[in-house]
Coordinates of C-alpha atoms and ligand atoms in Angstrom, one line a residue:
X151 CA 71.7 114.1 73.7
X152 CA 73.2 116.3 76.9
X153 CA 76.7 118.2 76.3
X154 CA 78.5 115.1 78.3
X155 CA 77.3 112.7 75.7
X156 CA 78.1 114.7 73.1
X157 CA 81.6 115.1 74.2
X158 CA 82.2 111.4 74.2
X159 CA 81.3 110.9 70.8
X160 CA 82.1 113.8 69.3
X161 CA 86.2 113.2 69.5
X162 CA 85.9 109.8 67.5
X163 CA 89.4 108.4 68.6
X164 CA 90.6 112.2 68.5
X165 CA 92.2 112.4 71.9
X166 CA 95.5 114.6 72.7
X167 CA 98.5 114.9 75.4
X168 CA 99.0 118.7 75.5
X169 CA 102.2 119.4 78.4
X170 CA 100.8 116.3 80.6
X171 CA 97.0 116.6 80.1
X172 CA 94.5 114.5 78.3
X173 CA 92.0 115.8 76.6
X174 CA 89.3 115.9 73.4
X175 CA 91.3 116.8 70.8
X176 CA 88.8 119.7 69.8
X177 CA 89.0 121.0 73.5
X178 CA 92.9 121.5 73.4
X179 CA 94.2 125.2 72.8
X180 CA 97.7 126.8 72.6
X181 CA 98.4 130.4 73.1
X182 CA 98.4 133.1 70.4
X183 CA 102.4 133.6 70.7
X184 CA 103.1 130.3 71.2
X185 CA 106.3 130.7 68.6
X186 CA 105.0 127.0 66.6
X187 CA 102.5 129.3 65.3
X188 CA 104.2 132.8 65.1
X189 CA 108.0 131.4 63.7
X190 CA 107.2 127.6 63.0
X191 CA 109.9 127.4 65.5
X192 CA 109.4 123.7 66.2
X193 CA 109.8 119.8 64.8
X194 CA 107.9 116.9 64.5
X195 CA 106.8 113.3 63.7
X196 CA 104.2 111.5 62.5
X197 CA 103.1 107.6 63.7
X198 CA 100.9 105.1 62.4
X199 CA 99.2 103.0 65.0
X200 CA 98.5 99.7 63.8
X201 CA 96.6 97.2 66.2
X202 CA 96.4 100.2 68.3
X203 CA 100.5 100.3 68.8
X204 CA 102.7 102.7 67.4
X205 CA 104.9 101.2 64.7
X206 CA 108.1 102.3 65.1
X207 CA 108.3 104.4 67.9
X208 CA 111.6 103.9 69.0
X209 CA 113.2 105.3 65.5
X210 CA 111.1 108.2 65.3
X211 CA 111.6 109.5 68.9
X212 CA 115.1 109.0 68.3
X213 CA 114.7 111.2 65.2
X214 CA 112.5 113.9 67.0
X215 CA 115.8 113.9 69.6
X216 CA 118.0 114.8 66.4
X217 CA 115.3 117.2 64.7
X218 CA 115.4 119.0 68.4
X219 CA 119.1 119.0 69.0
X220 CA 119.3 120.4 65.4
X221 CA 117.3 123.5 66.1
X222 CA 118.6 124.1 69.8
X223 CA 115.7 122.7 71.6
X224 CA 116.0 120.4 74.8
X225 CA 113.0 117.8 75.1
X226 CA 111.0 118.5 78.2
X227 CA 111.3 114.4 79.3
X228 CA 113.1 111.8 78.1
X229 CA 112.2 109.4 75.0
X230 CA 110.9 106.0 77.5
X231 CA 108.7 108.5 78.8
X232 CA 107.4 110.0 75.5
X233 CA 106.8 106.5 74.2
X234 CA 104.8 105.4 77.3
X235 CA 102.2 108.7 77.3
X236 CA 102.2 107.7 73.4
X237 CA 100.7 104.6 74.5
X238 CA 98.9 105.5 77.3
X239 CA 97.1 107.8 74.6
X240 CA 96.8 105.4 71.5
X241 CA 95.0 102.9 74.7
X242 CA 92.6 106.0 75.8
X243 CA 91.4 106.4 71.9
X244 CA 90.9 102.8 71.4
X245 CA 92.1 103.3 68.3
X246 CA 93.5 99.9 66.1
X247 CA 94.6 102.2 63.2
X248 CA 95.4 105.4 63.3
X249 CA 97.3 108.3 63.2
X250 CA 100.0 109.6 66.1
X251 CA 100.8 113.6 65.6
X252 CA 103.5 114.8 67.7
X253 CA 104.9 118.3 68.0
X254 CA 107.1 120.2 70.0
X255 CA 107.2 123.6 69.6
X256 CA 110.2 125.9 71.5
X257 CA 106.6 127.4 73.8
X258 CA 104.5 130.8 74.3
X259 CA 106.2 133.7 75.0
X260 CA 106.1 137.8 73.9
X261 CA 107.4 137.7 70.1
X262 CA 111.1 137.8 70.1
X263 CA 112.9 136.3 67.2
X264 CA 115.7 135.3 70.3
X265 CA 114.8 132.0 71.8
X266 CA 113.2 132.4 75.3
X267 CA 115.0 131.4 78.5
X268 CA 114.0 127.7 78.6
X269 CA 114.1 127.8 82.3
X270 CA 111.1 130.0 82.1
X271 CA 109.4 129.0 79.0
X272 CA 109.0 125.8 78.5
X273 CA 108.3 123.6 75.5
X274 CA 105.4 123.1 74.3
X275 CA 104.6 119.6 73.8
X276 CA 101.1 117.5 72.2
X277 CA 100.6 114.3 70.8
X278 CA 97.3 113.4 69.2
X279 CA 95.5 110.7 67.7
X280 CA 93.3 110.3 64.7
X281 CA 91.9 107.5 63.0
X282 CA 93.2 106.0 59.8
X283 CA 91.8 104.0 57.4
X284 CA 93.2 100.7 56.9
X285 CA 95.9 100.5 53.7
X286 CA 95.6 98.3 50.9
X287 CA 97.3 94.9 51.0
X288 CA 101.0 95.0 48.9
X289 CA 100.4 95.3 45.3
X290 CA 96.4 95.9 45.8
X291 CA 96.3 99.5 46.2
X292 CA 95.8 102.5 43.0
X293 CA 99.0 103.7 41.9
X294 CA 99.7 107.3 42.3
X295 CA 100.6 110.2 40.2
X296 CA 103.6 112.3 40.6
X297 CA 104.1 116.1 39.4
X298 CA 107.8 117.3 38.9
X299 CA 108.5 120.9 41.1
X300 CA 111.5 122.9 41.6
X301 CA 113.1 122.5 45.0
X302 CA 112.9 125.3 47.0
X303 CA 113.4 124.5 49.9
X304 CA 116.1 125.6 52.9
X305 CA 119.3 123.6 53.3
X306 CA 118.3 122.1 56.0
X307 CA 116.0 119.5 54.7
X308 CA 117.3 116.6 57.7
X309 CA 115.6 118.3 60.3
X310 CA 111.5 117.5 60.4
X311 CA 110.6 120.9 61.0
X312 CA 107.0 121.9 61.2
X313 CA 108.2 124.9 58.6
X314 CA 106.2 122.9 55.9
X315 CA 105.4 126.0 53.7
X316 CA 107.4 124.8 50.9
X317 CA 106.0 121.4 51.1
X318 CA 102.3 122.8 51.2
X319 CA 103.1 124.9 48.2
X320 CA 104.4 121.9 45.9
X321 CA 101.4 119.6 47.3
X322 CA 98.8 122.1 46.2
X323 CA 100.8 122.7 43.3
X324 CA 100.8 118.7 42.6
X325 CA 97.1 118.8 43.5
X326 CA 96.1 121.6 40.7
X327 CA 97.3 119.7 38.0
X328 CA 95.7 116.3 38.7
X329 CA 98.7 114.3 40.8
X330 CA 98.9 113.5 43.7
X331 CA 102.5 114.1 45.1
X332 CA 105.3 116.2 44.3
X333 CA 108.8 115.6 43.3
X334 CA 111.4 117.7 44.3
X335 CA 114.0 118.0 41.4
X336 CA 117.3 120.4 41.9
X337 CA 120.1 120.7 39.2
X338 CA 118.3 118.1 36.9
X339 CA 118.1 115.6 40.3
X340 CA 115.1 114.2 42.3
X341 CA 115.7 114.7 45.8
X342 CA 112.2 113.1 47.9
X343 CA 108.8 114.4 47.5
X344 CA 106.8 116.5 49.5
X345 CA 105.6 114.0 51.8
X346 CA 108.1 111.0 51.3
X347 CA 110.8 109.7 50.5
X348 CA 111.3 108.4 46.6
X349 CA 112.9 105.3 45.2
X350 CA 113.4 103.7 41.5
X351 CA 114.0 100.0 40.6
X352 CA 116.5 100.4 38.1
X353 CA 117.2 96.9 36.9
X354 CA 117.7 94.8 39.7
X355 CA 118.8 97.5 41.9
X356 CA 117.1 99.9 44.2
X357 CA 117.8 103.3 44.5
X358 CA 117.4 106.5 46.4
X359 CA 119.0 109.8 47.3
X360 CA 121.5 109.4 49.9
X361 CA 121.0 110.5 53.2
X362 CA 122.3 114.4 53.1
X363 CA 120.4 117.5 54.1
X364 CA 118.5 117.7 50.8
X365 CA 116.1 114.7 52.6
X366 CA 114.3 113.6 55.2
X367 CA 116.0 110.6 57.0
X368 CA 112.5 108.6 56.8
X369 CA 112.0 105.6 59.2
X370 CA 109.8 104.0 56.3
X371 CA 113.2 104.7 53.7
X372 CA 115.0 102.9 56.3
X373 CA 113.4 100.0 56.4
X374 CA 112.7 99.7 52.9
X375 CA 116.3 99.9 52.4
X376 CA 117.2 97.0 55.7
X377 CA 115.0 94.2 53.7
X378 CA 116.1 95.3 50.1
X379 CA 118.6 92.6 51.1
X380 CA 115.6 90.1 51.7
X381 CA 114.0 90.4 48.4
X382 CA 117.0 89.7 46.5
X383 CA 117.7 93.8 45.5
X384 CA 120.9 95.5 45.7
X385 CA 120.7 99.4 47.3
X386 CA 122.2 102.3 46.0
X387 CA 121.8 105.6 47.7
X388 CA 123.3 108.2 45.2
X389 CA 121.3 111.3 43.7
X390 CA 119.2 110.0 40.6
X391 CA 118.7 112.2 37.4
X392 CA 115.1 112.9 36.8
X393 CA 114.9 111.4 33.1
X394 CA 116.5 108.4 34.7
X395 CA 113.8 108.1 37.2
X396 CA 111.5 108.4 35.0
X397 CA 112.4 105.6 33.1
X398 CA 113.1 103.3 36.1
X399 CA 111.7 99.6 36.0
X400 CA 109.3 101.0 39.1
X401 CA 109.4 103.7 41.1
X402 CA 107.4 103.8 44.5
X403 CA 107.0 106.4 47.4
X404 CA 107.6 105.8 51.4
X405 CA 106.1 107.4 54.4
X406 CA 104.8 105.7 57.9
X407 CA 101.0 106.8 56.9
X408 CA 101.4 105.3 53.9
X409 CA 104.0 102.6 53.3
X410 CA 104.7 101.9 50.6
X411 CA 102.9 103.1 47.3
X412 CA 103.9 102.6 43.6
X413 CA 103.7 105.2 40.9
X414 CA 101.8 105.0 37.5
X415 CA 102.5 108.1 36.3
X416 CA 104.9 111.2 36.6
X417 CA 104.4 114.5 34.8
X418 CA 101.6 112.8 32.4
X419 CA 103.5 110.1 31.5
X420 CA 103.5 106.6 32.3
X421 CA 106.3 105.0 34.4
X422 CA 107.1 101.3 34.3
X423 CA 104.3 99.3 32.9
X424 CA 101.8 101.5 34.9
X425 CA 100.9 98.4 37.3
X426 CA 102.6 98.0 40.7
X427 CA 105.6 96.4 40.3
X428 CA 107.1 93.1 41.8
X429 CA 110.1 94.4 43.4
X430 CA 107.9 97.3 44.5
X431 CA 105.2 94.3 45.8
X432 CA 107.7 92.3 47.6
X433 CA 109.3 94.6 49.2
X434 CA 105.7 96.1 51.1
X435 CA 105.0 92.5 51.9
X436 CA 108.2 92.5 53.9
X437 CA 107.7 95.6 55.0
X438 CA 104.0 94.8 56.5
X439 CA 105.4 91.5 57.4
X440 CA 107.9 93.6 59.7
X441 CA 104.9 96.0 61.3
X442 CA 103.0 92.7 62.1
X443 CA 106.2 91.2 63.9
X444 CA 106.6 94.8 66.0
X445 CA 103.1 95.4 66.9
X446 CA 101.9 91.7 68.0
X447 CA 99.1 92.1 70.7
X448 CA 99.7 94.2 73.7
X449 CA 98.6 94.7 76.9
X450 CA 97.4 98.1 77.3
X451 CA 99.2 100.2 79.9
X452 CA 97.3 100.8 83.4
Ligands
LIG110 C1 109.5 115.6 53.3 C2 109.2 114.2 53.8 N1 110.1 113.2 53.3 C3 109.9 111.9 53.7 C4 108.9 111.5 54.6 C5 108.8 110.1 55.0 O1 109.2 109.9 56.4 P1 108.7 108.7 57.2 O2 109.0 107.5 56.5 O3 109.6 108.8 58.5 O4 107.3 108.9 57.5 C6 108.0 112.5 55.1 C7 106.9 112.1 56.0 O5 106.2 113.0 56.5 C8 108.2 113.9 54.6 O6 107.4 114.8 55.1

């Protein structure tokens, strides 16, 4: 096999839009001072193509536009644009599903905790696609396991920053004793996990920490929350206790690479009756029933 060849299989649907070029995603490079990677001085957002369309895209550039204004940063093009490269790119990986990873750092420039003059240094901006396996059909899929971790995060928790250290921490944390995801719990309440948003069926009611900076505003939580309505739940956003979480009818997590997924356990014990529940069920069939309406077949863009 020549080094051409190799290139074209070698990236596997792994393509990337780095500041207006396409390339491999293994080829791309950023500069040592880019300040992403010296001071995590950037956001994010992450897509799940389905069908080869991003699901969504609309809500989460409109949240990367908040994350940005949050932290002083000005987006190098505006959001129509950004969601037409995101296409273009999701066509050239000929991807059906699959991951979109978008990041937008404040740019490269000599290591200065003061931002850089943004008429000089620009943004630096990438979007890349990987592929995904297909998720398990509502109510198919294993349940998880949750682990229990003290928040310790900033106060900032609205903005999707790439400053994940905290998050990585309580993942690995999670991961080391046996569960897969970790709860954030302040003052006795759960907050989201490290990955996702939470929510508990208590009774016939569905509930989840309100929307204030100890979460992430997640496009998945609010769409869950639209066709609660639709399944016959009533919503309450309001902070939860842990112990009553833990004792909630169902609980289930929420994130646009996963959907929807229900919990069996949390800390070692069982929650619900450690199957996924209906309310739980219903409401991922509504939700998938919503992806399926968005991303009907397209016409890939020129
Ligand atoms: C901390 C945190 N909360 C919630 C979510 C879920 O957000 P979304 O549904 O927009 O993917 C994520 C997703 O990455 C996250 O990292």
């Amino acid at each position: 096999m020549d080094a051409n060849s190799m290139k074209v299989t070698r990236n596997d649907g792994e393509w990337i839009w780095i500041n207006g070029k396409t390339m491999p995603l293994a080829d791309a490079r950023i500069g040592v001072e880019d300040r992403g990677f010296l001071f995590a001085d950037g956001v994010y957002e992450a897509m799940r193509l389905y069908r080869g369309r991003p699901f969504g895209v609309k809500e989460h550039l409109e949240r990367l536009e908040r994350s940005a204004a949050a932290i002083d940063l000005a987006l190098p093009c505006c959001r129509d644009t950004m969601a037409q490269e995101i296409q273009r790119l999701a066509d050239r990986s000929e991807l059906t599903d699959g991951l979109v990873y978008l990041q937008i750092t404040r740019g490269c420039s000599v290591r200065n905790h003061l931002f850089p003059d943004p008429s000089t240094v620009p943004p630096t901006l990438l979007f890349y696609t990987r592929p995904l396996a297909p998720l398990p059909a509502p109510g198919e899929g294993a349940g998880i396991s949750l682990l229990s971790v003290p928040d310790e995060r900033w106060k900032r928790c609205q903005i999707k920053t790439i400053a994940l250290l905290p998050n990585v921490l309580a993942k690995n944390k999670a991961a080391a004793a046996g569960a897969d995801e970790a709860v954030f719990v302040e003052d006795g309440h759960v907050n989201e996990c490290s990955t996702s948003n939470l929510f508990a069926v208590v009774g016939k009611t569905l509930v989840t920490h309100p929307l204030t900076n100890k979460v992430l505003p997640g496009i998945t939580r609010a769409i869950v929350l639209e066709i609660a309505a639709s399944v016959g739940v009533g919503v309450q956003e309001r902070p939860m206790r842990e112990d009553e979480a833990k004792s909630a009818d169902e609980v289930f997590i929420t994130s646009s690479t996963r959907e929807l997924v229900w919990v069996e356990s949390w800390d070692g014990q069982r929650v619900g009756k450690g199957r996924c529940g209906d309310v739980t069920r219903r409401l991922h069939q509504a939700y998938v029933e919503r992806v399926r309406e968005e991303v009907l077949p397209h016409v890939a863009v020129a």
